[in-house]
mmCIF file with all atom_site columns, C-alpha atoms in Angstrom:
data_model
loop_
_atom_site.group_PDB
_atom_site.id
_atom_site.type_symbol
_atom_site.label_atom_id
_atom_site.label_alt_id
_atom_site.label_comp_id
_atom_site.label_asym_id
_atom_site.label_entity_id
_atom_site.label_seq_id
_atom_site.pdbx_PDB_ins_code
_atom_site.Cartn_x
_atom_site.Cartn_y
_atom_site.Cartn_z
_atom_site.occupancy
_atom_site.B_iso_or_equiv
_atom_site.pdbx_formal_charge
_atom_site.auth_seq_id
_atom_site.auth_comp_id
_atom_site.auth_asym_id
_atom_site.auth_atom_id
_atom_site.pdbx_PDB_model_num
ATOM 1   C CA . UNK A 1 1   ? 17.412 22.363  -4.920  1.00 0.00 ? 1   UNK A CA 1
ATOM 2   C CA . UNK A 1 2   ? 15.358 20.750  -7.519  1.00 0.00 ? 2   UNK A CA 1
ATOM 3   C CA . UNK A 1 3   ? 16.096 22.364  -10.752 1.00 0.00 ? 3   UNK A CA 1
ATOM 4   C CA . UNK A 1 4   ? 12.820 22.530  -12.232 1.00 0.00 ? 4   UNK A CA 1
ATOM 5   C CA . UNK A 1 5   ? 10.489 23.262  -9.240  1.00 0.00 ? 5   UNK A CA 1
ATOM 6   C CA . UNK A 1 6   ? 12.900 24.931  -7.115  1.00 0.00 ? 6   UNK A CA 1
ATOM 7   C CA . UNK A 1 7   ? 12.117 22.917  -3.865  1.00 0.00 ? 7   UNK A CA 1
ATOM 8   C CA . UNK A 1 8   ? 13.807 20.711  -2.012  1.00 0.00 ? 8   UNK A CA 1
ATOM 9   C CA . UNK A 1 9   ? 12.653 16.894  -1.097  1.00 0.00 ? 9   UNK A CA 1
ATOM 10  C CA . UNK A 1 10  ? 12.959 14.461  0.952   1.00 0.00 ? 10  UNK A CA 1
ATOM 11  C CA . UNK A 1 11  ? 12.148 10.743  1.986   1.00 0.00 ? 11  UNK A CA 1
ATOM 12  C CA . UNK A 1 12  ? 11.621 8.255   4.612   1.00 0.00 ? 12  UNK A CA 1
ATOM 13  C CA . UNK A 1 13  ? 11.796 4.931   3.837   1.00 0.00 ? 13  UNK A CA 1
ATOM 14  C CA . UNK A 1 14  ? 11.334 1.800   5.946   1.00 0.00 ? 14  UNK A CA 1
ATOM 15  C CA . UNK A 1 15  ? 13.885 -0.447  5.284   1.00 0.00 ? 15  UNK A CA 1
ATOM 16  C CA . UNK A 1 16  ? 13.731 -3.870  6.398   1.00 0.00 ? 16  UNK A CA 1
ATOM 17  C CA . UNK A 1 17  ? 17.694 -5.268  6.077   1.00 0.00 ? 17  UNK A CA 1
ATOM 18  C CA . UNK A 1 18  ? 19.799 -6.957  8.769   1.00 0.00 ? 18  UNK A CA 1
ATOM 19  C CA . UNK A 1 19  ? 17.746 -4.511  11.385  1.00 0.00 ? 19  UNK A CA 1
ATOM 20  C CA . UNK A 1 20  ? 14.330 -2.928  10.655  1.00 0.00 ? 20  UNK A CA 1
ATOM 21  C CA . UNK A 1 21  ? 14.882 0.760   10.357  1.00 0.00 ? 21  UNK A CA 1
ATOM 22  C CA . UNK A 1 22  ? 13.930 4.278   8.593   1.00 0.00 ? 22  UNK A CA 1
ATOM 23  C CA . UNK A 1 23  ? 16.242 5.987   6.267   1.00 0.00 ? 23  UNK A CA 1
ATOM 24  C CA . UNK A 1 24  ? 15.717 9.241   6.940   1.00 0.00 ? 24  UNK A CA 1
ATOM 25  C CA . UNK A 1 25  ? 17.070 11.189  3.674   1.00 0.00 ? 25  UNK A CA 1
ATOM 26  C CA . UNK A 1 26  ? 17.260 15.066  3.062   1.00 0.00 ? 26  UNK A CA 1
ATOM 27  C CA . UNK A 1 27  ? 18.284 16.765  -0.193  1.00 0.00 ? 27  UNK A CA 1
ATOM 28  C CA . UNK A 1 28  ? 21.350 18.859  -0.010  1.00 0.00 ? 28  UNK A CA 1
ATOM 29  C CA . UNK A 1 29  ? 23.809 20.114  -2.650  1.00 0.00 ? 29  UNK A CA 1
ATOM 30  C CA . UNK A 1 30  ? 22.642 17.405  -4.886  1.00 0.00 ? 30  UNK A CA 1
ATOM 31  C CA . UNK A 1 31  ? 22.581 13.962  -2.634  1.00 0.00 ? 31  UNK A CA 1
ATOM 32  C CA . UNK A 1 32  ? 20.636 12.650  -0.171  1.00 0.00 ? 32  UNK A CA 1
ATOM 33  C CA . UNK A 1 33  ? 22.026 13.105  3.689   1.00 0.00 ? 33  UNK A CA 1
ATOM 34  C CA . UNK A 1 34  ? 21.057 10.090  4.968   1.00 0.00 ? 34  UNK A CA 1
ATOM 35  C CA . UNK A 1 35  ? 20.658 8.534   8.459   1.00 0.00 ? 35  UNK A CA 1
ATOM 36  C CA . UNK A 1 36  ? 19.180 5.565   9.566   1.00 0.00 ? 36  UNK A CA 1
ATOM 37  C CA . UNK A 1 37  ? 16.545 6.070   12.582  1.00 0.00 ? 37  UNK A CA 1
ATOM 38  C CA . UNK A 1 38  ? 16.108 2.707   14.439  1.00 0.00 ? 38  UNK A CA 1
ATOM 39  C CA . UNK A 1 39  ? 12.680 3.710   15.909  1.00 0.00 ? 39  UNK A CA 1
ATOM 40  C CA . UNK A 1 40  ? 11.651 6.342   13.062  1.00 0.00 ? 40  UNK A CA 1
ATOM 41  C CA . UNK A 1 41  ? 10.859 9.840   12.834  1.00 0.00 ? 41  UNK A CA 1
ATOM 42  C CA . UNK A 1 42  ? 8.056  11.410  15.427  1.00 0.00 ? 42  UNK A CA 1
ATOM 43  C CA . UNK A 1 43  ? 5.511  13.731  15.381  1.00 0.00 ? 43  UNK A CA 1
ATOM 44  C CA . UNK A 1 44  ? 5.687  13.498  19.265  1.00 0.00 ? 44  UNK A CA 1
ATOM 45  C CA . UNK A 1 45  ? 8.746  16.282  20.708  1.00 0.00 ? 45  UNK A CA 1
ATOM 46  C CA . UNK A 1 46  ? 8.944  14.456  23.588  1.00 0.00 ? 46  UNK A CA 1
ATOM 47  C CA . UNK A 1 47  ? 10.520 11.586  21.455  1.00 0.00 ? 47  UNK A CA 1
ATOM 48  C CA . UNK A 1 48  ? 14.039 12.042  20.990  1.00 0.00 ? 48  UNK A CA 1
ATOM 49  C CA . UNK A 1 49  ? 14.939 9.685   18.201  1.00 0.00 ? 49  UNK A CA 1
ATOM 50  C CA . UNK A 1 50  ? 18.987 8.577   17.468  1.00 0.00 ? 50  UNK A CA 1
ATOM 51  C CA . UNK A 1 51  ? 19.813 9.553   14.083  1.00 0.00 ? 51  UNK A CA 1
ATOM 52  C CA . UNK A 1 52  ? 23.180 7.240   13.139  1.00 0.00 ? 52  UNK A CA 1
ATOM 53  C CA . UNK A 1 53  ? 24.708 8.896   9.620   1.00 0.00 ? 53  UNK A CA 1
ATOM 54  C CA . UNK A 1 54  ? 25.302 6.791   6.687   1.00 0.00 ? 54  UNK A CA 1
ATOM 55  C CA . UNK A 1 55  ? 26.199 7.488   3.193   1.00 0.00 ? 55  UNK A CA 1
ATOM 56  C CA . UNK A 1 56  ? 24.939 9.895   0.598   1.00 0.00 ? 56  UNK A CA 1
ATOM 57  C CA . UNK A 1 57  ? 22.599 8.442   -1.539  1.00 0.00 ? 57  UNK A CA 1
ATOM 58  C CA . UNK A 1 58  ? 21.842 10.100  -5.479  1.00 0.00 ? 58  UNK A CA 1
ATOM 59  C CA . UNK A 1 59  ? 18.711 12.210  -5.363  1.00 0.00 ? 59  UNK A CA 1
ATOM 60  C CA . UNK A 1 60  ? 17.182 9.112   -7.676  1.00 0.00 ? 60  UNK A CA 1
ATOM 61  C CA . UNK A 1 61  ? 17.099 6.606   -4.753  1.00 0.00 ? 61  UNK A CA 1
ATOM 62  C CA . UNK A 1 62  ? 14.335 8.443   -3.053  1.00 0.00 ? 62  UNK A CA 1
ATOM 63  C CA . UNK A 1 63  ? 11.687 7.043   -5.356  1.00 0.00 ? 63  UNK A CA 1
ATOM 64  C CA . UNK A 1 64  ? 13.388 3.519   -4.748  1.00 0.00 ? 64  UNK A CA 1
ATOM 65  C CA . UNK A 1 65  ? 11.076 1.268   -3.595  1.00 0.00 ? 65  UNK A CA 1
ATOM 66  C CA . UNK A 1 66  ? 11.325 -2.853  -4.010  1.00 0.00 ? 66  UNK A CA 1
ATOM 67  C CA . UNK A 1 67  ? 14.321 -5.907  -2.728  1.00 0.00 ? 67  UNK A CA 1
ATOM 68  C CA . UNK A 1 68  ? 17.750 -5.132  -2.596  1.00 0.00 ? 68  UNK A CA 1
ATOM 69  C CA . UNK A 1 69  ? 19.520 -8.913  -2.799  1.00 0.00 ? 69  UNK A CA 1
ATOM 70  C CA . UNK A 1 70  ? 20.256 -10.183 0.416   1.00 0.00 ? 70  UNK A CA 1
ATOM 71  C CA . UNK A 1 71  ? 24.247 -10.181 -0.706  1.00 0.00 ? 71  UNK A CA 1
ATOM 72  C CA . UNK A 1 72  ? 24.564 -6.988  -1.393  1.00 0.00 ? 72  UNK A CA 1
ATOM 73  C CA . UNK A 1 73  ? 25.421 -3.970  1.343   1.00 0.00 ? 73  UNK A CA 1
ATOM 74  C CA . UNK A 1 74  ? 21.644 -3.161  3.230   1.00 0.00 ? 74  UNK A CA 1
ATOM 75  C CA . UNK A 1 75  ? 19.804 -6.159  1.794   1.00 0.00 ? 75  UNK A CA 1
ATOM 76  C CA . UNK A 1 76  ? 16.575 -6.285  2.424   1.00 0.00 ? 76  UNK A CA 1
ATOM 77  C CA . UNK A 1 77  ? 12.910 -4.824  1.749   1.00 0.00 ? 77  UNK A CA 1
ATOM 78  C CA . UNK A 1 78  ? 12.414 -1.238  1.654   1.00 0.00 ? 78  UNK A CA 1
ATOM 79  C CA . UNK A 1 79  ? 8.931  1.126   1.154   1.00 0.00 ? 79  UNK A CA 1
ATOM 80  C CA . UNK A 1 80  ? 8.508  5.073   0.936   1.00 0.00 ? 80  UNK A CA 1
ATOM 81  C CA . UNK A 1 81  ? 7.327  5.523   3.889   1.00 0.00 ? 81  UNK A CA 1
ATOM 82  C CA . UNK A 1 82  ? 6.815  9.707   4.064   1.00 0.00 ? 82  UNK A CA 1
ATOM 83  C CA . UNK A 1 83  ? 8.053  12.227  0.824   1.00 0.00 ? 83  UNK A CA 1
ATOM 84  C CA . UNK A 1 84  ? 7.408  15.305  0.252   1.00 0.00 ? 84  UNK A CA 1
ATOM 85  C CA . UNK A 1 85  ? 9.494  18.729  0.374   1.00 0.00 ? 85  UNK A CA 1
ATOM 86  C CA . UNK A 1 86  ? 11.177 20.315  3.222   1.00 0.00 ? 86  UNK A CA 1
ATOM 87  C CA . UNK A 1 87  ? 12.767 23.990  4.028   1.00 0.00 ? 87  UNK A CA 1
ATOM 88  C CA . UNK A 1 88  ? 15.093 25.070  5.975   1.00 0.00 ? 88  UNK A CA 1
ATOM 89  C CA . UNK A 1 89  ? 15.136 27.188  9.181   1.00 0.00 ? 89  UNK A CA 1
ATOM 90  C CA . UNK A 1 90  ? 18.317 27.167  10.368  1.00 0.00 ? 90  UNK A CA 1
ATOM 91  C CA . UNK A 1 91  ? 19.530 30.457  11.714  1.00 0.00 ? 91  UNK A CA 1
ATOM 92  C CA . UNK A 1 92  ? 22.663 32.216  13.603  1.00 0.00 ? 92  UNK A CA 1
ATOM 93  C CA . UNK A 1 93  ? 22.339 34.444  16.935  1.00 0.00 ? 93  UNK A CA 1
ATOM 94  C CA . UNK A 1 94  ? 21.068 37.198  14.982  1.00 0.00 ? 94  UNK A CA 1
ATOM 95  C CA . UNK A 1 95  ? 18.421 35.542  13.541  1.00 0.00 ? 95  UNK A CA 1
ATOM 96  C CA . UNK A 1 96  ? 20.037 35.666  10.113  1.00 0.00 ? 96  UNK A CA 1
ATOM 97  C CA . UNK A 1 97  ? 19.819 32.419  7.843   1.00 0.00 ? 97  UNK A CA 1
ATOM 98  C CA . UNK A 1 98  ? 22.410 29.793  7.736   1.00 0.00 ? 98  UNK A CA 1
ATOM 99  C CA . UNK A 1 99  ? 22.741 28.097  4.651   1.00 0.00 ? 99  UNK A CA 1
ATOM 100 C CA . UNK A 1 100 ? 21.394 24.242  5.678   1.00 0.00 ? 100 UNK A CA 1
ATOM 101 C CA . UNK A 1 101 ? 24.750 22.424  4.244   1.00 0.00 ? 101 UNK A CA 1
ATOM 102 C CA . UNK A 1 102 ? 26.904 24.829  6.707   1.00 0.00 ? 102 UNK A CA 1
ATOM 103 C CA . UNK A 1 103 ? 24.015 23.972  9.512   1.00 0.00 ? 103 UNK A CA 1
ATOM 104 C CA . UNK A 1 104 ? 24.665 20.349  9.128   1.00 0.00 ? 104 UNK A CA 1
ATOM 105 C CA . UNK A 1 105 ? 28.208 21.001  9.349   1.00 0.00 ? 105 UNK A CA 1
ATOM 106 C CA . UNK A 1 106 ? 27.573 23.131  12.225  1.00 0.00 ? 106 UNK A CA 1
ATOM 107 C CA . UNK A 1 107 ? 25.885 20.437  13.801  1.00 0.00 ? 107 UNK A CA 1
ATOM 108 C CA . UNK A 1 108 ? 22.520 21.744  14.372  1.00 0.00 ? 108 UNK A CA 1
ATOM 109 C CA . UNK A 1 109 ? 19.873 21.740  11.168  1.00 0.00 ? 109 UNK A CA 1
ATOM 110 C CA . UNK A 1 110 ? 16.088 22.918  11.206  1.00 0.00 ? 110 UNK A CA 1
ATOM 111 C CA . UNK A 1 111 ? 13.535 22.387  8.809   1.00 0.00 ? 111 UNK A CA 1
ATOM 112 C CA . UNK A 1 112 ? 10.362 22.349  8.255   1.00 0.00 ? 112 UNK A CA 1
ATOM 113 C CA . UNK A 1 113 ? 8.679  18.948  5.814   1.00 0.00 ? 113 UNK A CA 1
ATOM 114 C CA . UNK A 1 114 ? 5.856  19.285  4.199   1.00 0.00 ? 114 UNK A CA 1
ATOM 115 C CA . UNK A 1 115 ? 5.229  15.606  3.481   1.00 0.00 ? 115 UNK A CA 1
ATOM 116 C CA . UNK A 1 116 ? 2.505  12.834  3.038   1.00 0.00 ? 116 UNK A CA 1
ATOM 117 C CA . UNK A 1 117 ? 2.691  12.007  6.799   1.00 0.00 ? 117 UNK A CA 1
ATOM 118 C CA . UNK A 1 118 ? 5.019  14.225  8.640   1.00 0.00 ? 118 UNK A CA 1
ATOM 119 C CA . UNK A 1 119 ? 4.174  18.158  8.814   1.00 0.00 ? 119 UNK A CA 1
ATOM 120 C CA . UNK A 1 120 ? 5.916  20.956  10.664  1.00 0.00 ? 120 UNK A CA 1
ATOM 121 C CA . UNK A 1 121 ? 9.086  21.960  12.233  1.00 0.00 ? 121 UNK A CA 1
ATOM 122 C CA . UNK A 1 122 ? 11.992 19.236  13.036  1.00 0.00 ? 122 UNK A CA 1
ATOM 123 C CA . UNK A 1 123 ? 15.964 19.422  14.542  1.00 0.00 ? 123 UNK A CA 1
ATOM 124 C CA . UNK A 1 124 ? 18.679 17.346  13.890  1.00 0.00 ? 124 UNK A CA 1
ATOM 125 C CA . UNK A 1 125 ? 21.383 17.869  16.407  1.00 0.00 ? 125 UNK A CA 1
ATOM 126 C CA . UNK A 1 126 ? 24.844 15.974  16.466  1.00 0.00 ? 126 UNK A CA 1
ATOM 127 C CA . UNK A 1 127 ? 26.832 14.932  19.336  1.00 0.00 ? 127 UNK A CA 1
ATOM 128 C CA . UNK A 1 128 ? 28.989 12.570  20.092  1.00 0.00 ? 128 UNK A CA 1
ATOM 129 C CA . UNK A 1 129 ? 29.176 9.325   22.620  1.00 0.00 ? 129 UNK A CA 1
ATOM 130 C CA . UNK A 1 130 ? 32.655 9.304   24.350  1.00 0.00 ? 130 UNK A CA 1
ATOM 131 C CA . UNK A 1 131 ? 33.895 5.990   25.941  1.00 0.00 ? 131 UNK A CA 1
ATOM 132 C CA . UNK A 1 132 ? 34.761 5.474   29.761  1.00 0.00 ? 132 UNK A CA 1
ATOM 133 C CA . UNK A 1 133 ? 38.405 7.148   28.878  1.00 0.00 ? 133 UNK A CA 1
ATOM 134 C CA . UNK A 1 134 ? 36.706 10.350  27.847  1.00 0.00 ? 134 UNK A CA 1
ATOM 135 C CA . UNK A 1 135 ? 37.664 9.063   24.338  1.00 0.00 ? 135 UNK A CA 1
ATOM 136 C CA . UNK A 1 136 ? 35.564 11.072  21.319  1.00 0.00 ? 136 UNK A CA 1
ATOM 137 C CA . UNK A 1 137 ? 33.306 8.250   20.131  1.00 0.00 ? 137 UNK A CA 1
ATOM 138 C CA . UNK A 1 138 ? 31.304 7.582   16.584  1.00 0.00 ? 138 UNK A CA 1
ATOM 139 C CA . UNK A 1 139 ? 29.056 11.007  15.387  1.00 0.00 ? 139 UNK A CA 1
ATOM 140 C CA . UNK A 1 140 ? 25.164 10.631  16.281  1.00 0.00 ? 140 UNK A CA 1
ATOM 141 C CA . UNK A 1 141 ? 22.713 12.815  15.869  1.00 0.00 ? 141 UNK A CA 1
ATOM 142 C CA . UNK A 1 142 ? 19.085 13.318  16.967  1.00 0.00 ? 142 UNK A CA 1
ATOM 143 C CA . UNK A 1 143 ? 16.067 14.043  15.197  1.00 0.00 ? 143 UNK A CA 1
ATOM 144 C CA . UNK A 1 144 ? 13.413 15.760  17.219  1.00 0.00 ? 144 UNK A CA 1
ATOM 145 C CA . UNK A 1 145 ? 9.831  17.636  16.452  1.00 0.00 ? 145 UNK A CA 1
ATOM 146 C CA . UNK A 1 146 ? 9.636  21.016  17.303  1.00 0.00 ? 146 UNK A CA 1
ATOM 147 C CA . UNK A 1 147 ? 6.412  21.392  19.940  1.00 0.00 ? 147 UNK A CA 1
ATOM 148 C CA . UNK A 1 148 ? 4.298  23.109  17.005  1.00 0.00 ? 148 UNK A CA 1
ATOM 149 C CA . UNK A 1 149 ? 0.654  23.189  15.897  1.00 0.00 ? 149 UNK A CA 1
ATOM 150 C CA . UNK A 1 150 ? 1.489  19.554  14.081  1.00 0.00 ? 150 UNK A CA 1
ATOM 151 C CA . UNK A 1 151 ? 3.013  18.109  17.385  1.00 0.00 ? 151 UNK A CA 1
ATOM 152 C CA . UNK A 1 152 ? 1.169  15.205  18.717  1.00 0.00 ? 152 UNK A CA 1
ATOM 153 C CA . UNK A 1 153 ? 1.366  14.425  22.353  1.00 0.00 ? 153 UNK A CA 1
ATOM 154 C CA . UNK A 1 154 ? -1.435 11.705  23.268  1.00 0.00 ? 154 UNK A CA 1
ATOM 155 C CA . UNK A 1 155 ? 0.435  9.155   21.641  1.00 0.00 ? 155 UNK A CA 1
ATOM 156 C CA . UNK A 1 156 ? 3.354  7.926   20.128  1.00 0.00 ? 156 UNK A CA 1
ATOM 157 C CA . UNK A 1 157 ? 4.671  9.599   16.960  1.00 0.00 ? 157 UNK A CA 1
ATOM 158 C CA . UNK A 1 158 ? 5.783  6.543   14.190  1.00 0.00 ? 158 UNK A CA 1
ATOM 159 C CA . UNK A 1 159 ? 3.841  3.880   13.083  1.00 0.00 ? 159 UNK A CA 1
ATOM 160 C CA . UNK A 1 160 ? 4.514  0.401   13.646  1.00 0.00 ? 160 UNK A CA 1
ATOM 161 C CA . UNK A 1 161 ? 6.751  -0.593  10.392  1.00 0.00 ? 161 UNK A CA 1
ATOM 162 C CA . UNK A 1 162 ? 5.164  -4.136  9.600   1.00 0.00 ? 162 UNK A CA 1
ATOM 163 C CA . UNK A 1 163 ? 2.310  -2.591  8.958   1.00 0.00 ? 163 UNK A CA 1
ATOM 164 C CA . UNK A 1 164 ? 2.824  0.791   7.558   1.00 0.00 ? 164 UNK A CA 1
ATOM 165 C CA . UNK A 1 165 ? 1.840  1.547   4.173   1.00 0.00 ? 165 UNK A CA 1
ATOM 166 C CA . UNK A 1 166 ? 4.294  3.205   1.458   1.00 0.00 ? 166 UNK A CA 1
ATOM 167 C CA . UNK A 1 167 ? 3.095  6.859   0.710   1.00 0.00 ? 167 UNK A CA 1
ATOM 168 C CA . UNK A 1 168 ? 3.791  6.042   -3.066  1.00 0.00 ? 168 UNK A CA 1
ATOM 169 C CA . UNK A 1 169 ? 2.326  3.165   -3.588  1.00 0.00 ? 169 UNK A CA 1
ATOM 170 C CA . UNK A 1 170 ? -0.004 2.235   -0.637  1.00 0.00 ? 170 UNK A CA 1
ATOM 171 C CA . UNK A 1 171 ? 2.222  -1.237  0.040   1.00 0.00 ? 171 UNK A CA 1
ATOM 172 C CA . UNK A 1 172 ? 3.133  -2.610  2.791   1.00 0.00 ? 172 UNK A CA 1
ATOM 173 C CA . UNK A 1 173 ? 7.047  -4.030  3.006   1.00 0.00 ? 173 UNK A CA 1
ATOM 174 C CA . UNK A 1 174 ? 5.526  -7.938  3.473   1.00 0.00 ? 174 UNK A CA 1
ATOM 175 C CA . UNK A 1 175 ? 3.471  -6.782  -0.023  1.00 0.00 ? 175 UNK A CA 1
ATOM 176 C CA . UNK A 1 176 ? 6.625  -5.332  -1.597  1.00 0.00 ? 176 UNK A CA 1
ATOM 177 C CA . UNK A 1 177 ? 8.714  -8.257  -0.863  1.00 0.00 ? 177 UNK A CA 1
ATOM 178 C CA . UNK A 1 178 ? 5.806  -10.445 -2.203  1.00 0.00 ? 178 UNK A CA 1
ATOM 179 C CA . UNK A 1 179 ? 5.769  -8.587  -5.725  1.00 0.00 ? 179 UNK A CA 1
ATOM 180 C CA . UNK A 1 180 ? 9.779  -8.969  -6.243  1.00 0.00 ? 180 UNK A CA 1
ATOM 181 C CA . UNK A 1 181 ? 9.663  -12.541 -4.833  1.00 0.00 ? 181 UNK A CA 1
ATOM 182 C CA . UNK A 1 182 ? 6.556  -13.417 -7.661  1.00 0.00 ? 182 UNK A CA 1
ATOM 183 C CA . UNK A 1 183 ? 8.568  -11.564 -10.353 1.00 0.00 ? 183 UNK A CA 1
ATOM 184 C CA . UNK A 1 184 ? 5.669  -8.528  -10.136 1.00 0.00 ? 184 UNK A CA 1
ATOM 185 C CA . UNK A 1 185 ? 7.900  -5.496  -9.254  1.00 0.00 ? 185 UNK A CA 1
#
């Protein structure tokens, strides 16, 4: 949790590298769990988005905004998409609560995010993609909206990234890119 407000955050960010992407980033026991989201996070539950892991990030990065050098590891533009707070929801049979971190490590996570863009109740769910052999493959995960009063269902649930907007600084990632190209931040 935050130490001064008590909450915890999160951030989506739009992150144009080698592939165009989301980060998808939720604070937990001080870092950012992060997983990239080729297609984004939905408001729609009927879209079942793949949710690929990557590293922790330091709760600092989710104001990051601006170029990272094309030689470096995830070069490329990236925007704040979506920020805001989150909770979690995560319980066990009994309905008791389950701390998030053990959730996650459980393999199935709810929350609710109370953010710029995205509102309501979400899962993340892990599973795994086994090879012809039956072979255990690489850990996925999914991120899905929960079919609440926030859902959307007459249309698809994420923007299209080339033109989305960041929700800290009204940019797009073509404006961004622009700025640190000209020397302008």
């Amino acid at each position: 949790m935050n130490s001064e407000s008590g909450t915890l955050r999160f951030v989506v960010q739009i992150h144009d590298a080698r592939r165009m992407h989301f980060d998808f980033r939720l604070e937990v026991d001080g870092v950012l769990k992060s997983w990239a989201v080729p297609r984004g996070p939905s408001d729609n539950p009927s879209d079942k988005r793949l949710a690929v892991p990557t590293d922790d990030h330091p709760l600092e990065y989710r104001e990051f905004e601006g170029v990272i050098p094309q030689d470096e590891q995830g070069g490329g533009t990236v925007i704040v998409w979506d920020q805001g707070t989150y909770s979690p929801t995560s319980h066990d049979l009994e309905g008791a609560p389950v701390p998030f971190a053990e959730s996650l490590e459980n393999g199935h996570a709810t929350f609710r995010l109370e953010g710029t863009k995205l509102h309501g109740e979400f899962a993340l769910t892990r599973f795994h993609i086994d090879d012809e052999d039956g072979i255990r493959g690489p850990e996925a995960w999914l991120l899905i909206k929960a079919n609440d009063r926030q859902a959307v269902h007459d249309r698809p649930g994420t923007p299209d990234p080339y033109h989305a907007r960041s929700a800290r600084t009204g940019r797009t990632l073509h404006q961004v890119a622009v700025a640190a190209r000209d020397g302008a931040g």
